[in-house]
Amino acid sequence: RLRAAGITVPDSHTNFALLDLCTAERATSLDTALRARNISLRGMASYGLPQCLRATIGPASVMDGVAEVIEAFVMSESAR
């Protein structure tokens, strides 16, 4: 779903997904949008990846909610 929305998500064999937003500013903007809905992803700047957020995999209903916020974020960017 996130890839279809235009977010780069490398394959993962762990309990988390790395979301590459291309720029640190975009990652910060998405983080702000998620936090406004009480969703917290981990920023990866301290790992040298300021353009990335890390999403721990959880229940499908929670992940659907995260995906909905991210899809809306991408759509709002397209509208600008």
Tab-separated table of N, CA and C in Angstrom:
chain	number	residue	atom	x	y	z
A	1	ARG	N	0.817	-1.202	0.000
A	1	ARG	CA	0.000	0.000	0.000
A	1	ARG	C	0.851	1.253	0.000
A	2	LEU	N	1.909	1.261	0.815
A	2	LEU	CA	2.762	2.443	0.880
A	2	LEU	C	3.555	2.610	-0.409
A	3	ARG	N	4.026	1.524	-0.956
A	3	ARG	CA	4.726	1.599	-2.246
A	3	ARG	C	3.798	2.130	-3.328
A	4	ALA	N	2.563	1.675	-3.331
A	4	ALA	CA	1.585	2.152	-4.318
A	4	ALA	C	1.338	3.648	-4.154
A	5	ALA	N	1.493	4.155	-2.937
A	5	ALA	CA	1.314	5.582	-2.676
A	5	ALA	C	2.558	6.392	-3.039
A	6	GLY	N	3.637	5.703	-3.399
A	6	GLY	CA	4.853	6.398	-3.807
A	6	GLY	C	5.944	6.474	-2.759
A	7	ILE	N	5.784	5.754	-1.652
A	7	ILE	CA	6.799	5.724	-0.599
A	7	ILE	C	7.749	4.569	-0.886
A	8	THR	N	9.044	4.829	-0.791
A	8	THR	CA	10.033	3.766	-0.967
A	8	THR	C	10.103	2.959	0.326
A	9	VAL	N	9.845	1.661	0.213
A	9	VAL	CA	9.896	0.758	1.364
A	9	VAL	C	10.739	-0.449	0.967
A	10	PRO	N	12.008	-0.479	1.408
A	10	PRO	CA	12.843	-1.633	1.077
A	10	PRO	C	12.253	-2.916	1.662
A	11	ASP	N	12.545	-4.044	1.006
A	11	ASP	CA	12.124	-5.337	1.549
A	11	ASP	C	12.680	-5.489	2.958
A	12	SER	N	11.916	-6.122	3.822
A	12	SER	CA	12.328	-6.308	5.207
A	12	SER	C	12.039	-7.736	5.656
A	13	HIS	N	12.939	-8.259	6.467
A	13	HIS	CA	12.750	-9.585	7.061
A	13	HIS	C	12.726	-9.450	8.584
A	14	THR	N	12.234	-8.312	9.029
A	14	THR	CA	12.200	-7.998	10.455
A	14	THR	C	10.772	-7.626	10.842
A	15	ASN	N	10.614	-7.125	12.057
A	15	ASN	CA	9.285	-6.724	12.526
A	15	ASN	C	9.027	-5.236	12.299
A	16	PHE	N	9.796	-4.629	11.394
A	16	PHE	CA	9.566	-3.226	11.080
A	16	PHE	C	9.803	-2.969	9.600
A	17	ALA	N	9.261	-1.841	9.148
A	17	ALA	CA	9.467	-1.399	7.769
A	17	ALA	C	10.136	-0.035	7.814
A	18	LEU	N	11.062	0.175	6.910
A	18	LEU	CA	11.742	1.455	6.780
A	18	LEU	C	11.057	2.240	5.674
A	19	LEU	N	10.590	3.427	5.994
A	19	LEU	CA	9.923	4.273	5.010
A	19	LEU	C	10.888	5.371	4.606
A	20	ASP	N	11.272	5.384	3.337
A	20	ASP	CA	12.202	6.389	2.825
A	20	ASP	C	11.387	7.481	2.147
A	21	LEU	N	11.401	8.676	2.730
A	21	LEU	CA	10.608	9.799	2.230
A	21	LEU	C	11.407	10.717	1.313
A	22	CYS	N	12.637	10.371	0.986
A	22	CYS	CA	13.522	11.098	0.060
A	22	CYS	C	14.205	12.320	0.667
A	23	THR	N	13.535	13.062	1.538
A	23	THR	CA	14.168	14.225	2.176
A	23	THR	C	13.826	14.248	3.668
A	24	ALA	N	14.712	14.859	4.426
A	24	ALA	CA	14.474	14.992	5.860
A	24	ALA	C	13.244	15.857	6.127
A	25	GLU	N	13.040	16.880	5.310
A	25	GLU	CA	11.886	17.764	5.493
A	25	GLU	C	10.580	17.002	5.306
A	26	ARG	N	10.546	16.157	4.297
A	26	ARG	CA	9.331	15.369	4.032
A	26	ARG	C	9.087	14.377	5.160
A	27	ALA	N	10.149	13.746	5.660
A	27	ALA	CA	10.011	12.806	6.785
A	27	ALA	C	9.484	13.532	8.019
A	28	THR	N	9.980	14.730	8.264
A	28	THR	CA	9.519	15.521	9.411
A	28	THR	C	8.053	15.901	9.241
A	29	SER	N	7.670	16.291	8.038
A	29	SER	CA	6.267	16.658	7.779
A	29	SER	C	5.335	15.475	7.985
A	30	LEU	N	5.727	14.300	7.498
A	30	LEU	CA	4.898	13.116	7.694
A	30	LEU	C	4.839	12.752	9.172
A	31	ASP	N	5.965	12.838	9.857
A	31	ASP	CA	5.988	12.547	11.291
A	31	ASP	C	5.023	13.459	12.032
A	32	THR	N	4.993	14.728	11.678
A	32	THR	CA	4.073	15.690	12.297
A	32	THR	C	2.624	15.297	12.031
A	33	ALA	N	2.328	14.912	10.786
A	33	ALA	CA	0.961	14.504	10.426
A	33	ALA	C	0.539	13.251	11.195
A	34	LEU	N	1.457	12.308	11.344
A	34	LEU	CA	1.151	11.083	12.085
A	34	LEU	C	0.937	11.378	13.568
A	35	ARG	N	1.808	12.189	14.157
A	35	ARG	CA	1.698	12.511	15.585
A	35	ARG	C	0.402	13.266	15.893
A	36	ALA	N	-0.082	14.040	14.931
A	36	ALA	CA	-1.352	14.749	15.115
A	36	ALA	C	-2.504	13.764	15.288
A	37	ARG	N	-2.284	12.521	14.860
A	37	ARG	CA	-3.301	11.467	14.990
A	37	ARG	C	-2.870	10.403	16.004
A	38	ASN	N	-1.948	10.809	16.893
A	38	ASN	CA	-1.437	9.921	17.954
A	38	ASN	C	-0.766	8.672	17.415
A	39	ILE	N	-0.097	8.807	16.274
A	39	ILE	CA	0.671	7.703	15.698
A	39	ILE	C	2.137	8.104	15.756
A	40	SER	N	2.944	7.240	16.326
A	40	SER	CA	4.360	7.555	16.498
A	40	SER	C	5.223	6.536	15.764
A	41	LEU	N	5.988	7.025	14.789
A	41	LEU	CA	6.996	6.204	14.127
A	41	LEU	C	8.354	6.688	14.611
A	42	ARG	N	9.348	5.871	14.442
A	42	ARG	CA	10.684	6.237	14.923
A	42	ARG	C	11.452	6.959	13.823
A	43	GLY	N	11.932	8.162	14.147
A	43	GLY	CA	12.806	8.879	13.236
A	43	GLY	C	14.156	8.184	13.174
A	44	MET	N	14.779	8.208	12.014
A	44	MET	CA	16.029	7.468	11.828
A	44	MET	C	17.244	8.374	11.631
A	45	ALA	N	17.110	9.659	11.947
A	45	ALA	CA	18.219	10.600	11.761
A	45	ALA	C	19.465	10.179	12.541
A	46	SER	N	19.282	9.645	13.735
A	46	SER	CA	20.443	9.242	14.544
A	46	SER	C	21.192	8.059	13.931
A	47	TYR	N	20.599	7.410	12.939
A	47	TYR	CA	21.247	6.317	12.222
A	47	TYR	C	21.792	6.792	10.876
A	48	GLY	N	21.799	8.117	10.666
A	48	GLY	CA	22.288	8.668	9.413
A	48	GLY	C	21.265	8.631	8.291
A	49	LEU	N	19.994	8.434	8.647
A	49	LEU	CA	18.916	8.358	7.658
A	49	LEU	C	17.825	9.372	8.000
A	50	PRO	N	18.120	10.674	7.912
A	50	PRO	CA	17.135	11.674	8.312
A	50	PRO	C	15.891	11.699	7.438
A	51	GLN	N	15.966	11.091	6.285
A	51	GLN	CA	14.836	11.047	5.355
A	51	GLN	C	13.922	9.850	5.600
A	52	CYS	N	14.216	9.074	6.632
A	52	CYS	CA	13.466	7.831	6.875
A	52	CYS	C	12.738	7.830	8.216
A	53	LEU	N	11.649	7.062	8.226
A	53	LEU	CA	10.921	6.742	9.448
A	53	LEU	C	10.822	5.227	9.524
A	54	ARG	N	10.800	4.715	10.733
A	54	ARG	CA	10.697	3.275	10.949
A	54	ARG	C	9.338	2.955	11.563
A	55	ALA	N	8.625	2.030	10.931
A	55	ALA	CA	7.303	1.622	11.422
A	55	ALA	C	7.400	0.182	11.926
A	56	THR	N	7.165	-0.002	13.219
A	56	THR	CA	7.099	-1.346	13.773
A	56	THR	C	5.775	-1.963	13.343
A	57	ILE	N	5.812	-3.204	12.911
A	57	ILE	CA	4.615	-3.883	12.432
A	57	ILE	C	3.747	-4.252	13.630
A	58	GLY	N	2.448	-3.949	13.509
A	58	GLY	CA	1.493	-4.225	14.571
A	58	GLY	C	0.246	-4.877	13.998
A	59	PRO	N	-0.832	-4.833	14.744
A	59	PRO	CA	-2.089	-5.421	14.282
A	59	PRO	C	-2.541	-4.762	12.966
A	60	ALA	N	-3.192	-5.553	12.137
A	60	ALA	CA	-3.627	-5.076	10.815
A	60	ALA	C	-4.466	-3.813	10.912
A	61	SER	N	-5.341	-3.735	11.891
A	61	SER	CA	-6.197	-2.553	12.010
A	61	SER	C	-5.374	-1.297	12.291
A	62	VAL	N	-4.330	-1.422	13.078
A	62	VAL	CA	-3.451	-0.292	13.371
A	62	VAL	C	-2.655	0.079	12.125
A	63	MET	N	-2.128	-0.926	11.443
A	63	MET	CA	-1.335	-0.668	10.246
A	63	MET	C	-2.190	-0.040	9.145
A	64	ASP	N	-3.451	-0.438	9.060
A	64	ASP	CA	-4.363	0.183	8.091
A	64	ASP	C	-4.531	1.667	8.394
A	65	GLY	N	-4.646	2.004	9.673
A	65	GLY	CA	-4.777	3.405	10.061
A	65	GLY	C	-3.535	4.216	9.714
A	66	VAL	N	-2.368	3.632	9.926
A	66	VAL	CA	-1.111	4.293	9.558
A	66	VAL	C	-1.071	4.511	8.055
A	67	ALA	N	-1.412	3.478	7.291
A	67	ALA	CA	-1.403	3.581	5.830
A	67	ALA	C	-2.370	4.658	5.348
A	68	GLU	N	-3.523	4.764	5.970
A	68	GLU	CA	-4.503	5.783	5.575
A	68	GLU	C	-3.949	7.191	5.771
A	69	VAL	N	-3.276	7.423	6.883
A	69	VAL	CA	-2.692	8.739	7.146
A	69	VAL	C	-1.594	9.030	6.123
A	70	ILE	N	-0.775	8.041	5.844
A	70	ILE	CA	0.315	8.241	4.881
A	70	ILE	C	-0.242	8.484	3.477
A	71	GLU	N	-1.245	7.743	3.093
A	71	GLU	CA	-1.863	7.956	1.784
A	71	GLU	C	-2.445	9.369	1.681
A	72	ALA	N	-3.111	9.827	2.733
A	72	ALA	CA	-3.673	11.178	2.739
A	72	ALA	C	-2.556	12.218	2.673
A	73	PHE	N	-1.459	11.973	3.349
A	73	PHE	CA	-0.304	12.879	3.311
A	73	PHE	C	0.218	13.004	1.888
A	74	VAL	N	0.402	11.878	1.221
A	74	VAL	CA	0.920	11.890	-0.157
A	74	VAL	C	-0.063	12.607	-1.078
A	75	MET	N	-1.361	12.343	-0.891
A	75	MET	CA	-2.371	13.008	-1.726
A	75	MET	C	-2.368	14.516	-1.505
A	76	SER	N	-2.180	14.952	-0.265
A	76	SER	CA	-2.155	16.388	0.020
A	76	SER	C	-0.930	17.045	-0.617
A	77	GLU	N	0.174	16.312	-0.678
A	77	GLU	CA	1.372	16.835	-1.358
A	77	GLU	C	1.102	17.010	-2.859
A	78	SER	N	0.394	16.065	-3.434
A	78	SER	CA	0.090	16.110	-4.864
A	78	SER	C	-0.830	17.265	-5.201
A	79	ALA	N	-1.677	17.644	-4.259
A	79	ALA	CA	-2.640	18.716	-4.479
A	79	ALA	C	-1.978	20.094	-4.468
A	80	ARG	N	-0.774	20.171	-3.941
A	80	ARG	CA	-0.097	21.476	-3.861
A	80	ARG	C	0.448	21.919	-5.170
